[in-house]
Amino acid sequence: MARVHNNFEGPILLEDYHLVEKIAQFDRERIPERVVHARGASAKGFFEVTHDVSHLTCADFLRASGVQTPVIVRFSTVIHERGSPETLRDPRGFAVKFYTREGNFDMVGNNFPVFFIRDGMKFPDMVHALKPNPKSHIQENWRILDFFSHHPESLHMFTFLFDDVGVPLNYRYMDGSGVHTFTLVNGQGKSTYVKFHWRPTCGVKCLLEDEAVTVGGNNHSHATQDLYDSIAAGNFPEWKLFIQILDPGHEDRFDFDPLDVTKTWPEDIFPLQPVGRMVLNKNIDNFFAENEQLAFCPAIIVPGIYYSDDKLLQTRIFSYADTQRHRLGPNYLMLPANAPKCAHHNNHHEGFMSFMHRDEEVNYFPSRYDPVRHAERFPIPSSVVTERREKTIITKENNFKQPGERYRSWVPDRQDRFIRRWVEALFDPRVTHEIRSIWTSYWSQCDKSLGLKIATCLNVKASV
């Protein structure tokens, strides 16, 4: 019979196993939070194909219109800690796990279609610059502006982050993007480059500064609560999935590199093509099991979908799995939220927290004692590599054209708010004259009037 600890007189002894066990377990309740995307909320639902794309991919979950696939989605802020307000100016993660009949497919992206950098080598330093000062633990503009002053490819991302869309109203009213270029492969082995885009059926809405202060002051978990309450009330959020496609043979026909993650594909050249819809109609059952232990990795794909030579994507293919093994352990893919819903055999063996019972003697491949297992054949892209291997800057950086086009597409008051945010950031007292001059030069190269307005406010000379 279990003993109940009470507050009677007398010493606490180590023989009080239940007390020791309870405290020991409590002391270990927390796991490492994600380095980025620590603050998030999840929901479950389904993806339904609405338009036939079987001529582009042999992926089973996209085989025909009407096919439905279970999904779980995690929305998140990126830089700030697990308990931080959801009204901070920050990109938002938009990660979808498809539980297909061929295994899981993780579409791991953000609410913006571009990224700050194109070189994975810079990623840790970029995150360090965006994170709080290691001495004071305060996020400071001078550190961010110093780092990115060395990387003009970040300008396009900043036209999103410092724009009105930099603070979404909540998770239901924001776009999603796969960000990277992936490859679709059809049954005949033909490859097509693809970009994935989610569009909310309720439209995109955001919070301006005063609104964000009001919302965040009342509830620092407003986006998490909105998602949960909306689904509980039967107001199921929905997104449409669109793709842009490109023949890999046409990769060199443009003034930008299509595999450059700091670029978008112009929709007048690469129109959005509808694929399906995603409906989130069920809240998660347990926050820890289905949000904190939920793990995504862009390396997890299915037949018919493959990677591209996007260097940042290639870095993420390694990095995501590596960080999950550190955070959750080597068998993190056994956890219910991460395990495929279909039969699978990966021959992973033992290790920490291997909690699945496997009544089998053959844990290797191939084997004549287990003829049921076989290696299914499916096409993967092939390419002939004839270039010299070098670490060098890409030939078509073109860092200024698309940011300038985006700025000029805005109405004047939206442009003014963008300028105000940049001026406020550059007025940080630790931002040097040199760094201010570099940024005004960058923005002048995007748009002369933009650079001049920022320079005038800062009382520096605008130069190109």
mmCIF file with all atom_site columns, N, CA and C in Angstrom, residues 226-258:
data_model
loop_
_atom_site.group_PDB
_atom_site.id
_atom_site.type_symbol
_atom_site.label_atom_id
_atom_site.label_alt_id
_atom_site.label_comp_id
_atom_site.label_asym_id
_atom_site.label_entity_id
_atom_site.label_seq_id
_atom_site.pdbx_PDB_ins_code
_atom_site.Cartn_x
_atom_site.Cartn_y
_atom_site.Cartn_z
_atom_site.occupancy
_atom_site.B_iso_or_equiv
_atom_site.pdbx_formal_charge
_atom_site.auth_seq_id
_atom_site.auth_comp_id
_atom_site.auth_asym_id
_atom_site.auth_atom_id
_atom_site.pdbx_PDB_model_num
ATOM 1  N N  . ASP A 1 226 ? -5.897  32.138 -28.783 1.00 0.00 ? 226 ASP A N  1
ATOM 2  C CA . ASP A 1 226 ? -6.792  32.327 -29.922 1.00 0.00 ? 226 ASP A CA 1
ATOM 3  C C  . ASP A 1 226 ? -6.916  31.048 -30.739 1.00 0.00 ? 226 ASP A C  1
ATOM 4  N N  . LEU A 1 227 ? -5.794  30.369 -30.977 1.00 0.00 ? 227 LEU A N  1
ATOM 5  C CA . LEU A 1 227 ? -5.824  29.129 -31.747 1.00 0.00 ? 227 LEU A CA 1
ATOM 6  C C  . LEU A 1 227 ? -6.643  28.071 -31.024 1.00 0.00 ? 227 LEU A C  1
ATOM 7  N N  . TYR A 1 228 ? -6.373  27.917 -29.731 1.00 0.00 ? 228 TYR A N  1
ATOM 8  C CA . TYR A 1 228 ? -7.079  26.893 -28.950 1.00 0.00 ? 228 TYR A CA 1
ATOM 9  C C  . TYR A 1 228 ? -8.574  27.195 -28.870 1.00 0.00 ? 228 TYR A C  1
ATOM 10 N N  . ASP A 1 229 ? -8.912  28.427 -28.538 1.00 0.00 ? 229 ASP A N  1
ATOM 11 C CA . ASP A 1 229 ? -10.324 28.793 -28.363 1.00 0.00 ? 229 ASP A CA 1
ATOM 12 C C  . ASP A 1 229 ? -11.089 28.712 -29.686 1.00 0.00 ? 229 ASP A C  1
ATOM 13 N N  . SER A 1 230 ? -10.464 29.098 -30.772 1.00 0.00 ? 230 SER A N  1
ATOM 14 C CA . SER A 1 230 ? -11.141 29.065 -32.073 1.00 0.00 ? 230 SER A CA 1
ATOM 15 C C  . SER A 1 230 ? -11.499 27.638 -32.465 1.00 0.00 ? 230 SER A C  1
ATOM 16 N N  . ILE A 1 231 ? -10.555 26.727 -32.283 1.00 0.00 ? 231 ILE A N  1
ATOM 17 C CA . ILE A 1 231 ? -10.822 25.327 -32.623 1.00 0.00 ? 231 ILE A CA 1
ATOM 18 C C  . ILE A 1 231 ? -11.869 24.743 -31.679 1.00 0.00 ? 231 ILE A C  1
ATOM 19 N N  . ALA A 1 232 ? -11.761 25.053 -30.395 1.00 0.00 ? 232 ALA A N  1
ATOM 20 C CA . ALA A 1 232 ? -12.736 24.541 -29.423 1.00 0.00 ? 232 ALA A CA 1
ATOM 21 C C  . ALA A 1 232 ? -14.145 25.029 -29.746 1.00 0.00 ? 232 ALA A C  1
ATOM 22 N N  . ALA A 1 233 ? -14.265 26.228 -30.324 1.00 0.00 ? 233 ALA A N  1
ATOM 23 C CA . ALA A 1 233 ? -15.574 26.791 -30.659 1.00 0.00 ? 233 ALA A CA 1
ATOM 24 C C  . ALA A 1 233 ? -16.073 26.336 -32.029 1.00 0.00 ? 233 ALA A C  1
ATOM 25 N N  . GLY A 1 234 ? -15.285 25.525 -32.727 1.00 0.00 ? 234 GLY A N  1
ATOM 26 C CA . GLY A 1 234 ? -15.694 25.049 -34.050 1.00 0.00 ? 234 GLY A CA 1
ATOM 27 C C  . GLY A 1 234 ? -15.364 25.999 -35.175 1.00 0.00 ? 234 GLY A C  1
ATOM 28 N N  . ASN A 1 235 ? -14.607 27.041 -34.872 1.00 0.00 ? 235 ASN A N  1
ATOM 29 C CA . ASN A 1 235 ? -14.163 27.984 -35.904 1.00 0.00 ? 235 ASN A CA 1
ATOM 30 C C  . ASN A 1 235 ? -12.799 27.523 -36.407 1.00 0.00 ? 235 ASN A C  1
ATOM 31 N N  . PHE A 1 236 ? -12.804 26.517 -37.268 1.00 0.00 ? 236 PHE A N  1
ATOM 32 C CA . PHE A 1 236 ? -11.567 25.832 -37.663 1.00 0.00 ? 236 PHE A CA 1
ATOM 33 C C  . PHE A 1 236 ? -10.767 26.668 -38.661 1.00 0.00 ? 236 PHE A C  1
ATOM 34 N N  . PRO A 1 237 ? -9.515  26.994 -38.345 1.00 0.00 ? 237 PRO A N  1
ATOM 35 C CA . PRO A 1 237 ? -8.691  27.745 -39.297 1.00 0.00 ? 237 PRO A CA 1
ATOM 36 C C  . PRO A 1 237 ? -8.351  26.891 -40.515 1.00 0.00 ? 237 PRO A C  1
ATOM 37 N N  . GLU A 1 238 ? -8.229  27.542 -41.652 1.00 0.00 ? 238 GLU A N  1
ATOM 38 C CA . GLU A 1 238 ? -7.982  26.830 -42.910 1.00 0.00 ? 238 GLU A CA 1
ATOM 39 C C  . GLU A 1 238 ? -6.978  27.612 -43.743 1.00 0.00 ? 238 GLU A C  1
ATOM 40 N N  . TRP A 1 239 ? -6.120  26.879 -44.393 1.00 0.00 ? 239 TRP A N  1
ATOM 41 C CA . TRP A 1 239 ? -5.164  27.456 -45.328 1.00 0.00 ? 239 TRP A CA 1
ATOM 42 C C  . TRP A 1 239 ? -5.255  26.725 -46.665 1.00 0.00 ? 239 TRP A C  1
ATOM 43 N N  . LYS A 1 240 ? -5.013  27.435 -47.746 1.00 0.00 ? 240 LYS A N  1
ATOM 44 C CA . LYS A 1 240 ? -4.883  26.844 -49.064 1.00 0.00 ? 240 LYS A CA 1
ATOM 45 C C  . LYS A 1 240 ? -3.390  26.647 -49.352 1.00 0.00 ? 240 LYS A C  1
ATOM 46 N N  . LEU A 1 241 ? -3.049  25.500 -49.939 1.00 0.00 ? 241 LEU A N  1
ATOM 47 C CA . LEU A 1 241 ? -1.666  25.248 -50.330 1.00 0.00 ? 241 LEU A CA 1
ATOM 48 C C  . LEU A 1 241 ? -1.507  25.536 -51.816 1.00 0.00 ? 241 LEU A C  1
ATOM 49 N N  . PHE A 1 242 ? -0.521  26.378 -52.129 1.00 0.00 ? 242 PHE A N  1
ATOM 50 C CA . PHE A 1 242 ? -0.179  26.686 -53.509 1.00 0.00 ? 242 PHE A CA 1
ATOM 51 C C  . PHE A 1 242 ? 1.283   26.313 -53.750 1.00 0.00 ? 242 PHE A C  1
ATOM 52 N N  . ILE A 1 243 ? 1.618   26.080 -54.999 1.00 0.00 ? 243 ILE A N  1
ATOM 53 C CA . ILE A 1 243 ? 3.006   25.837 -55.374 1.00 0.00 ? 243 ILE A CA 1
ATOM 54 C C  . ILE A 1 243 ? 3.399   26.753 -56.521 1.00 0.00 ? 243 ILE A C  1
ATOM 55 N N  . GLN A 1 244 ? 4.686   27.034 -56.589 1.00 0.00 ? 244 GLN A N  1
ATOM 56 C CA . GLN A 1 244 ? 5.309   27.618 -57.773 1.00 0.00 ? 244 GLN A CA 1
ATOM 57 C C  . GLN A 1 244 ? 6.289   26.594 -58.302 1.00 0.00 ? 244 GLN A C  1
ATOM 58 N N  . ILE A 1 245 ? 6.351   26.435 -59.604 1.00 0.00 ? 245 ILE A N  1
ATOM 59 C CA . ILE A 1 245 ? 7.223   25.414 -60.175 1.00 0.00 ? 245 ILE A CA 1
ATOM 60 C C  . ILE A 1 245 ? 8.165   26.028 -61.208 1.00 0.00 ? 245 ILE A C  1
ATOM 61 N N  . LEU A 1 246 ? 9.305   25.351 -61.372 1.00 0.00 ? 246 LEU A N  1
ATOM 62 C CA . LEU A 1 246 ? 10.341  25.812 -62.289 1.00 0.00 ? 246 LEU A CA 1
ATOM 63 C C  . LEU A 1 246 ? 11.074  24.606 -62.847 1.00 0.00 ? 246 LEU A C  1
ATOM 64 N N  . ASP A 1 247 ? 11.284  24.591 -64.147 1.00 0.00 ? 247 ASP A N  1
ATOM 65 C CA . ASP A 1 247 ? 12.084  23.548 -64.796 1.00 0.00 ? 247 ASP A CA 1
ATOM 66 C C  . ASP A 1 247 ? 13.545  23.756 -64.398 1.00 0.00 ? 247 ASP A C  1
ATOM 67 N N  . PRO A 1 248 ? 14.208  22.757 -63.795 1.00 0.00 ? 248 PRO A N  1
ATOM 68 C CA . PRO A 1 248 ? 15.612  22.925 -63.393 1.00 0.00 ? 248 PRO A CA 1
ATOM 69 C C  . PRO A 1 248 ? 16.521  23.327 -64.550 1.00 0.00 ? 248 PRO A C  1
ATOM 70 N N  . GLY A 1 249 ? 16.134  22.969 -65.759 1.00 0.00 ? 249 GLY A N  1
ATOM 71 C CA . GLY A 1 249 ? 16.934  23.353 -66.914 1.00 0.00 ? 249 GLY A CA 1
ATOM 72 C C  . GLY A 1 249 ? 16.895  24.836 -67.206 1.00 0.00 ? 249 GLY A C  1
ATOM 73 N N  . HIS A 1 250 ? 15.941  25.537 -66.600 1.00 0.00 ? 250 HIS A N  1
ATOM 74 C CA . HIS A 1 250 ? 15.813  26.981 -66.817 1.00 0.00 ? 250 HIS A CA 1
ATOM 75 C C  . HIS A 1 250 ? 16.404  27.787 -65.665 1.00 0.00 ? 250 HIS A C  1
ATOM 76 N N  . GLU A 1 251 ? 17.160  27.152 -64.817 1.00 0.00 ? 251 GLU A N  1
ATOM 77 C CA . GLU A 1 251 ? 17.655  27.778 -63.595 1.00 0.00 ? 251 GLU A CA 1
ATOM 78 C C  . GLU A 1 251 ? 18.491  29.024 -63.865 1.00 0.00 ? 251 GLU A C  1
ATOM 79 N N  . ASP A 1 252 ? 19.211  29.063 -64.989 1.00 0.00 ? 252 ASP A N  1
ATOM 80 C CA . ASP A 1 252 ? 20.138  30.165 -65.271 1.00 0.00 ? 252 ASP A CA 1
ATOM 81 C C  . ASP A 1 252 ? 19.516  31.275 -66.102 1.00 0.00 ? 252 ASP A C  1
ATOM 82 N N  . ARG A 1 253 ? 18.214  31.253 -66.307 1.00 0.00 ? 253 ARG A N  1
ATOM 83 C CA . ARG A 1 253 ? 17.584  32.226 -67.200 1.00 0.00 ? 253 ARG A CA 1
ATOM 84 C C  . ARG A 1 253 ? 17.195  33.540 -66.532 1.00 0.00 ? 253 ARG A C  1
ATOM 85 N N  . PHE A 1 254 ? 17.440  33.677 -65.240 1.00 0.00 ? 254 PHE A N  1
ATOM 86 C CA . PHE A 1 254 ? 16.918  34.821 -64.506 1.00 0.00 ? 254 PHE A CA 1
ATOM 87 C C  . PHE A 1 254 ? 18.052  35.643 -63.916 1.00 0.00 ? 254 PHE A C  1
ATOM 88 N N  . ASP A 1 255 ? 17.722  36.853 -63.467 1.00 0.00 ? 255 ASP A N  1
ATOM 89 C CA . ASP A 1 255 ? 18.750  37.722 -62.901 1.00 0.00 ? 255 ASP A CA 1
ATOM 90 C C  . ASP A 1 255 ? 19.003  37.428 -61.430 1.00 0.00 ? 255 ASP A C  1
ATOM 91 N N  . PHE A 1 256 ? 18.460  36.333 -60.931 1.00 0.00 ? 256 PHE A N  1
ATOM 92 C CA . PHE A 1 256 ? 18.707  35.880 -59.567 1.00 0.00 ? 256 PHE A CA 1
ATOM 93 C C  . PHE A 1 256 ? 18.843  34.371 -59.597 1.00 0.00 ? 256 PHE A C  1
ATOM 94 N N  . ASP A 1 257 ? 19.395  33.816 -58.538 1.00 0.00 ? 257 ASP A N  1
ATOM 95 C CA . ASP A 1 257 ? 19.540  32.371 -58.402 1.00 0.00 ? 257 ASP A CA 1
ATOM 96 C C  . ASP A 1 257 ? 18.269  31.815 -57.769 1.00 0.00 ? 257 ASP A C  1
ATOM 97 N N  . PRO A 1 258 ? 17.505  30.973 -58.475 1.00 0.00 ? 258 PRO A N  1
ATOM 98 C CA . PRO A 1 258 ? 16.262  30.442 -57.896 1.00 0.00 ? 258 PRO A CA 1
ATOM 99 C C  . PRO A 1 258 ? 16.462  29.641 -56.618 1.00 0.00 ? 258 PRO A C  1
#
